[in-house]
Amino acid sequence: MEFHADILETFPGICVAEGDIRSVRITRNSPNLDALKQEIIQQIKSRYTLDSVKDDPLFRAYRDFFWSVGVDPTKTRPASEALVRRILSGGKLPTINTAVDAYNLASAGSSIPIGAFDSDTLNGDLTMRFAAEGEVFLGIGMEKPVLLRKNQVILADPGEIIAVYPYRDSDATKVTTETKNIH
């Protein structure tokens, strides 16, 4: 991943891990994954309460990062925190497919937001940069594209914006049961 100079100047020390998983077979669900979900859910319930989540150092760091990029984390939570809060509120982790469910589970269990993209839909190397005036983005679950604010942090390939970083992935690059390669 390439970082534009202004990103590095604004967020010195920013670190983003990335990797690839090849030749995956994704299904709608898995009994083994469902069992692991229950195990992680119990760990989360024993580790946190709804009141204590905000005090977790990793959640606090991501909330601070959100504020620094102009995102109110009380309205748009880091994915890992949102998943943990959903569990603590009595909800269930969403069931999308085995790949998405696995990385959501890893995100909730580690307190680290995780995203993934269908590698075969990407058009080259990724770049983290600030959005330009007038750029639009269609995220997963959105009915219509939204106009981005100048200086929102985004991930893009040479052809399109694939994520508003670090909380919304693109519908065009989402991981589905047809996905064979993940980035």
PDB file of C-alpha atoms in Angstrom:
ATOM      1  CA  MET A   1       0.000   0.000   0.000  1.00  0.00           C
ATOM      2  CA  GLU A   2       1.192   3.458  -0.838  1.00  0.00           C
ATOM      3  CA  PHE A   3       0.559   6.424   1.449  1.00  0.00           C
ATOM      4  CA  HIS A   4       0.258   9.907  -0.006  1.00  0.00           C
ATOM      5  CA  ALA A   5       2.709  12.310   1.622  1.00  0.00           C
ATOM      6  CA  ASP A   6      -0.078  14.377   3.198  1.00  0.00           C
ATOM      7  CA  ILE A   7      -1.397  11.273   4.991  1.00  0.00           C
ATOM      8  CA  LEU A   8       2.064  10.589   6.438  1.00  0.00           C
ATOM      9  CA  GLU A   9       2.420  14.228   7.486  1.00  0.00           C
ATOM     10  CA  THR A  10      -1.001  14.303   9.133  1.00  0.00           C
ATOM     11  CA  PHE A  11      -0.691  10.893  10.816  1.00  0.00           C
ATOM     12  CA  PRO A  12       2.990  10.311  11.567  1.00  0.00           C
ATOM     13  CA  GLY A  13       3.584   6.710  12.522  1.00  0.00           C
ATOM     14  CA  ILE A  14       0.389   5.405  10.908  1.00  0.00           C
ATOM     15  CA  CYS A  15       0.616   1.665  10.405  1.00  0.00           C
ATOM     16  CA  VAL A  16      -1.742  -0.456   8.319  1.00  0.00           C
ATOM     17  CA  ALA A  17      -1.261  -4.196   7.927  1.00  0.00           C
ATOM     18  CA  GLU A  18      -2.345  -5.885   4.720  1.00  0.00           C
ATOM     19  CA  GLY A  19      -2.092  -9.316   3.200  1.00  0.00           C
ATOM     20  CA  ASP A  20      -3.583 -11.678   0.677  1.00  0.00           C
ATOM     21  CA  ILE A  21      -5.422 -14.973   0.988  1.00  0.00           C
ATOM     22  CA  ARG A  22      -5.575 -16.978  -2.236  1.00  0.00           C
ATOM     23  CA  SER A  23      -7.835 -19.752  -3.511  1.00  0.00           C
ATOM     24  CA  VAL A  24     -10.426 -19.528  -0.761  1.00  0.00           C
ATOM     25  CA  ARG A  25     -13.701 -21.398  -0.707  1.00  0.00           C
ATOM     26  CA  ILE A  26     -16.332 -19.241   0.932  1.00  0.00           C
ATOM     27  CA  THR A  27     -19.701 -20.629   1.952  1.00  0.00           C
ATOM     28  CA  ARG A  28     -22.773 -19.090   3.548  1.00  0.00           C
ATOM     29  CA  ASN A  29     -22.023 -20.584   6.969  1.00  0.00           C
ATOM     30  CA  SER A  30     -20.058 -23.200   8.883  1.00  0.00           C
ATOM     31  CA  PRO A  31     -20.902 -25.149  12.056  1.00  0.00           C
ATOM     32  CA  ASN A  32     -17.258 -24.867  13.165  1.00  0.00           C
ATOM     33  CA  LEU A  33     -17.323 -21.099  12.710  1.00  0.00           C
ATOM     34  CA  ASP A  34     -20.643 -20.897  14.568  1.00  0.00           C
ATOM     35  CA  ALA A  35     -19.070 -22.750  17.510  1.00  0.00           C
ATOM     36  CA  LEU A  36     -16.093 -20.375  17.490  1.00  0.00           C
ATOM     37  CA  LYS A  37     -18.506 -17.414  17.412  1.00  0.00           C
ATOM     38  CA  GLN A  38     -20.137 -18.636  20.613  1.00  0.00           C
ATOM     39  CA  GLU A  39     -16.740 -19.033  22.280  1.00  0.00           C
ATOM     40  CA  ILE A  40     -15.607 -15.507  21.320  1.00  0.00           C
ATOM     41  CA  ILE A  41     -18.975 -14.032  22.316  1.00  0.00           C
ATOM     42  CA  GLN A  42     -18.599 -15.535  25.805  1.00  0.00           C
ATOM     43  CA  GLN A  43     -15.052 -14.154  26.081  1.00  0.00           C
ATOM     44  CA  ILE A  44     -16.283 -10.683  25.107  1.00  0.00           C
ATOM     45  CA  LYS A  45     -19.157 -10.831  27.613  1.00  0.00           C
ATOM     46  CA  SER A  46     -16.730 -11.785  30.382  1.00  0.00           C
ATOM     47  CA  ARG A  47     -14.247  -9.038  29.407  1.00  0.00           C
ATOM     48  CA  TYR A  48     -16.545  -6.020  28.940  1.00  0.00           C
ATOM     49  CA  THR A  49     -19.734  -4.313  29.971  1.00  0.00           C
ATOM     50  CA  LEU A  50     -21.444  -1.681  27.840  1.00  0.00           C
ATOM     51  CA  ASP A  51     -20.051   0.941  30.223  1.00  0.00           C
ATOM     52  CA  SER A  52     -16.475  -0.388  30.217  1.00  0.00           C
ATOM     53  CA  VAL A  53     -16.031  -0.677  26.436  1.00  0.00           C
ATOM     54  CA  LYS A  54     -15.114   2.990  26.093  1.00  0.00           C
ATOM     55  CA  ASP A  55     -12.238   2.504  28.548  1.00  0.00           C
ATOM     56  CA  ASP A  56     -10.481  -0.235  26.548  1.00  0.00           C
ATOM     57  CA  PRO A  57      -7.129   1.218  25.384  1.00  0.00           C
ATOM     58  CA  LEU A  58      -7.481  -0.063  21.802  1.00  0.00           C
ATOM     59  CA  PHE A  59     -11.038   1.204  21.412  1.00  0.00           C
ATOM     60  CA  ARG A  60      -9.914   4.516  22.923  1.00  0.00           C
ATOM     61  CA  ALA A  61      -7.034   4.744  20.407  1.00  0.00           C
ATOM     62  CA  TYR A  62      -9.358   4.075  17.466  1.00  0.00           C
ATOM     63  CA  ARG A  63     -11.895   6.591  18.791  1.00  0.00           C
ATOM     64  CA  ASP A  64      -9.112   9.187  19.028  1.00  0.00           C
ATOM     65  CA  PHE A  65      -8.060   8.349  15.470  1.00  0.00           C
ATOM     66  CA  PHE A  66     -11.656   8.732  14.276  1.00  0.00           C
ATOM     67  CA  TRP A  67     -11.857  12.176  15.884  1.00  0.00           C
ATOM     68  CA  SER A  68      -8.565  13.098  14.182  1.00  0.00           C
ATOM     69  CA  VAL A  69      -9.989  12.246  10.735  1.00  0.00           C
ATOM     70  CA  GLY A  70     -13.220  14.147  11.352  1.00  0.00           C
ATOM     71  CA  VAL A  71     -15.439  11.158  12.180  1.00  0.00           C
ATOM     72  CA  ASP A  72     -17.532  11.256  15.359  1.00  0.00           C
ATOM     73  CA  PRO A  73     -16.970   7.790  16.910  1.00  0.00           C
ATOM     74  CA  THR A  74     -20.124   8.119  19.001  1.00  0.00           C
ATOM     75  CA  LYS A  75     -22.120   8.136  15.752  1.00  0.00           C
ATOM     76  CA  THR A  76     -19.874   6.017  13.507  1.00  0.00           C
ATOM     77  CA  ARG A  77     -18.047   3.547  15.697  1.00  0.00           C
ATOM     78  CA  PRO A  78     -14.892   1.636  14.815  1.00  0.00           C
ATOM     79  CA  ALA A  79     -16.090  -1.715  13.434  1.00  0.00           C
ATOM     80  CA  SER A  80     -14.534  -3.744  16.238  1.00  0.00           C
ATOM     81  CA  GLU A  81     -16.212  -1.633  18.909  1.00  0.00           C
ATOM     82  CA  ALA A  82     -19.553  -1.697  17.080  1.00  0.00           C
ATOM     83  CA  LEU A  83     -19.424  -5.505  16.956  1.00  0.00           C
ATOM     84  CA  VAL A  84     -18.563  -5.766  20.655  1.00  0.00           C
ATOM     85  CA  ARG A  85     -21.363  -3.349  21.576  1.00  0.00           C
ATOM     86  CA  ARG A  86     -23.801  -5.357  19.467  1.00  0.00           C
ATOM     87  CA  ILE A  87     -22.852  -8.510  21.384  1.00  0.00           C
ATOM     88  CA  LEU A  88     -23.109  -6.782  24.778  1.00  0.00           C
ATOM     89  CA  SER A  89     -26.521  -5.359  23.861  1.00  0.00           C
ATOM     90  CA  GLY A  90     -27.831  -8.879  23.348  1.00  0.00           C
ATOM     91  CA  GLY A  91     -27.551  -8.880  19.592  1.00  0.00           C
ATOM     92  CA  LYS A  92     -25.838 -11.442  17.437  1.00  0.00           C
ATOM     93  CA  LEU A  93     -22.897 -11.085  15.131  1.00  0.00           C
ATOM     94  CA  PRO A  94     -24.202 -10.733  11.588  1.00  0.00           C
ATOM     95  CA  THR A  95     -23.998 -13.792   9.345  1.00  0.00           C
ATOM     96  CA  ILE A  96     -22.812 -12.768   5.871  1.00  0.00           C
ATOM     97  CA  ASN A  97     -20.536 -15.587   4.703  1.00  0.00           C
ATOM     98  CA  THR A  98     -17.692 -17.582   6.221  1.00  0.00           C
ATOM     99  CA  ALA A  99     -14.958 -15.121   5.208  1.00  0.00           C
ATOM    100  CA  VAL A 100     -16.744 -11.973   6.382  1.00  0.00           C
ATOM    101  CA  ASP A 101     -17.977 -13.714   9.522  1.00  0.00           C
ATOM    102  CA  ALA A 102     -14.423 -14.881  10.311  1.00  0.00           C
ATOM    103  CA  TYR A 103     -12.876 -11.435   9.986  1.00  0.00           C
ATOM    104  CA  ASN A 104     -15.737  -9.833  11.935  1.00  0.00           C
ATOM    105  CA  LEU A 105     -15.091 -12.387  14.669  1.00  0.00           C
ATOM    106  CA  ALA A 106     -11.359 -11.631  14.588  1.00  0.00           C
ATOM    107  CA  SER A 107     -12.144  -7.914  14.736  1.00  0.00           C
ATOM    108  CA  ALA A 108     -14.473  -8.248  17.729  1.00  0.00           C
ATOM    109  CA  GLY A 109     -12.081 -10.590  19.537  1.00  0.00           C
ATOM    110  CA  SER A 110      -8.971  -8.473  18.960  1.00  0.00           C
ATOM    111  CA  SER A 111     -10.554  -4.987  19.268  1.00  0.00           C
ATOM    112  CA  ILE A 112      -8.944  -4.096  15.916  1.00  0.00           C
ATOM    113  CA  PRO A 113     -11.074  -3.019  12.934  1.00  0.00           C
ATOM    114  CA  ILE A 114     -10.504  -5.352   9.980  1.00  0.00           C
ATOM    115  CA  GLY A 115     -11.569  -4.924   6.373  1.00  0.00           C
ATOM    116  CA  ALA A 116     -11.257  -7.174   3.356  1.00  0.00           C
ATOM    117  CA  PHE A 117     -11.689  -6.833  -0.375  1.00  0.00           C
ATOM    118  CA  ASP A 118     -12.237  -9.236  -3.264  1.00  0.00           C
ATOM    119  CA  SER A 119      -8.770  -9.076  -4.858  1.00  0.00           C
ATOM    120  CA  ASP A 120     -10.106  -9.946  -8.287  1.00  0.00           C
ATOM    121  CA  THR A 121     -12.188  -6.750  -8.315  1.00  0.00           C
ATOM    122  CA  LEU A 122      -9.222  -4.498  -7.520  1.00  0.00           C
ATOM    123  CA  ASN A 123      -7.534  -2.574 -10.329  1.00  0.00           C
ATOM    124  CA  GLY A 124      -3.969  -2.429  -9.041  1.00  0.00           C
ATOM    125  CA  ASP A 125      -2.129  -1.301  -5.930  1.00  0.00           C
ATOM    126  CA  LEU A 126      -3.913   0.458  -3.101  1.00  0.00           C
ATOM    127  CA  THR A 127      -3.245   4.008  -2.003  1.00  0.00           C
ATOM    128  CA  MET A 128      -4.295   5.737   1.196  1.00  0.00           C
ATOM    129  CA  ARG A 129      -5.035   9.376   0.514  1.00  0.00           C
ATOM    130  CA  PHE A 130      -7.413  12.172   1.314  1.00  0.00           C
ATOM    131  CA  ALA A 131     -10.612  12.432  -0.725  1.00  0.00           C
ATOM    132  CA  ALA A 132     -10.784  15.250  -3.218  1.00  0.00           C
ATOM    133  CA  GLU A 133     -13.667  17.682  -3.519  1.00  0.00           C
ATOM    134  CA  GLY A 134     -16.569  16.068  -5.392  1.00  0.00           C
ATOM    135  CA  GLU A 135     -15.529  12.410  -5.109  1.00  0.00           C
ATOM    136  CA  VAL A 136     -18.360   9.942  -4.518  1.00  0.00           C
ATOM    137  CA  PHE A 137     -18.464   6.547  -2.839  1.00  0.00           C
ATOM    138  CA  LEU A 138     -20.921   3.631  -2.736  1.00  0.00           C
ATOM    139  CA  GLY A 139     -20.400   1.555   0.396  1.00  0.00           C
ATOM    140  CA  ILE A 140     -21.736  -1.855   1.321  1.00  0.00           C
ATOM    141  CA  GLY A 141     -25.418  -1.577   2.169  1.00  0.00           C
ATOM    142  CA  MET A 142     -25.824   1.921   0.730  1.00  0.00           C
ATOM    143  CA  GLU A 143     -28.645   2.547  -1.719  1.00  0.00           C
ATOM    144  CA  LYS A 144     -26.936   5.446  -3.459  1.00  0.00           C
ATOM    145  CA  PRO A 145     -23.455   6.947  -3.576  1.00  0.00           C
ATOM    146  CA  VAL A 146     -22.531   9.654  -1.089  1.00  0.00           C
ATOM    147  CA  LEU A 147     -20.521  12.770  -1.776  1.00  0.00           C
ATOM    148  CA  LEU A 148     -17.319  12.613   0.254  1.00  0.00           C
ATOM    149  CA  ARG A 149     -15.987  15.539   2.227  1.00  0.00           C
ATOM    150  CA  LYS A 150     -12.666  16.908   1.142  1.00  0.00           C
ATOM    151  CA  ASN A 151      -9.938  15.377   3.286  1.00  0.00           C
ATOM    152  CA  GLN A 152     -11.816  12.239   4.336  1.00  0.00           C
ATOM    153  CA  VAL A 153      -9.278   9.411   4.529  1.00  0.00           C
ATOM    154  CA  ILE A 154      -9.875   6.861   1.780  1.00  0.00           C
ATOM    155  CA  LEU A 155      -8.323   3.763   0.245  1.00  0.00           C
ATOM    156  CA  ALA A 156      -8.335   3.681  -3.524  1.00  0.00           C
ATOM    157  CA  ASP A 157      -6.999   1.608  -6.349  1.00  0.00           C
ATOM    158  CA  PRO A 158      -6.207   3.354  -9.639  1.00  0.00           C
ATOM    159  CA  GLY A 159      -9.835   2.970 -10.742  1.00  0.00           C
ATOM    160  CA  GLU A 160     -12.024   3.725  -7.737  1.00  0.00           C
ATOM    161  CA  ILE A 161     -12.392   4.377  -4.038  1.00  0.00           C
ATOM    162  CA  ILE A 162     -12.617   1.033  -2.258  1.00  0.00           C
ATOM    163  CA  ALA A 163     -13.061   2.243   1.330  1.00  0.00           C
ATOM    164  CA  VAL A 164     -13.688   5.267   3.476  1.00  0.00           C
ATOM    165  CA  TYR A 165     -11.000   4.505   6.002  1.00  0.00           C
ATOM    166  CA  PRO A 166     -11.343   2.914   8.455  1.00  0.00           C
ATOM    167  CA  TYR A 167     -15.050   2.184   8.670  1.00  0.00           C
ATOM    168  CA  ARG A 168     -16.826   1.602   5.336  1.00  0.00           C
ATOM    169  CA  ASP A 169     -15.848  -0.761   2.507  1.00  0.00           C
ATOM    170  CA  SER A 170     -17.022  -0.448  -1.092  1.00  0.00           C
ATOM    171  CA  ASP A 171     -19.912  -2.456  -2.440  1.00  0.00           C
ATOM    172  CA  ALA A 172     -17.951  -3.068  -5.661  1.00  0.00           C
ATOM    173  CA  THR A 173     -15.086  -4.851  -3.884  1.00  0.00           C
ATOM    174  CA  LYS A 174     -16.981  -6.670  -1.116  1.00  0.00           C
ATOM    175  CA  VAL A 175     -16.205 -10.284  -0.251  1.00  0.00           C
ATOM    176  CA  THR A 176     -18.975 -12.673  -1.353  1.00  0.00           C
ATOM    177  CA  THR A 177     -19.419 -16.431  -1.701  1.00  0.00           C
ATOM    178  CA  GLU A 178     -18.083 -15.998  -5.258  1.00  0.00           C
ATOM    179  CA  THR A 179     -14.811 -14.454  -4.044  1.00  0.00           C
ATOM    180  CA  LYS A 180     -11.714 -16.584  -4.665  1.00  0.00           C
ATOM    181  CA  ASN A 181      -8.940 -14.221  -3.557  1.00  0.00           C
ATOM    182  CA  ILE A 182      -9.013 -11.783  -0.647  1.00  0.00           C
ATOM    183  CA  HIS A 183      -6.921  -8.703   0.073  1.00  0.00           C
TER     184      HIS A 183
END
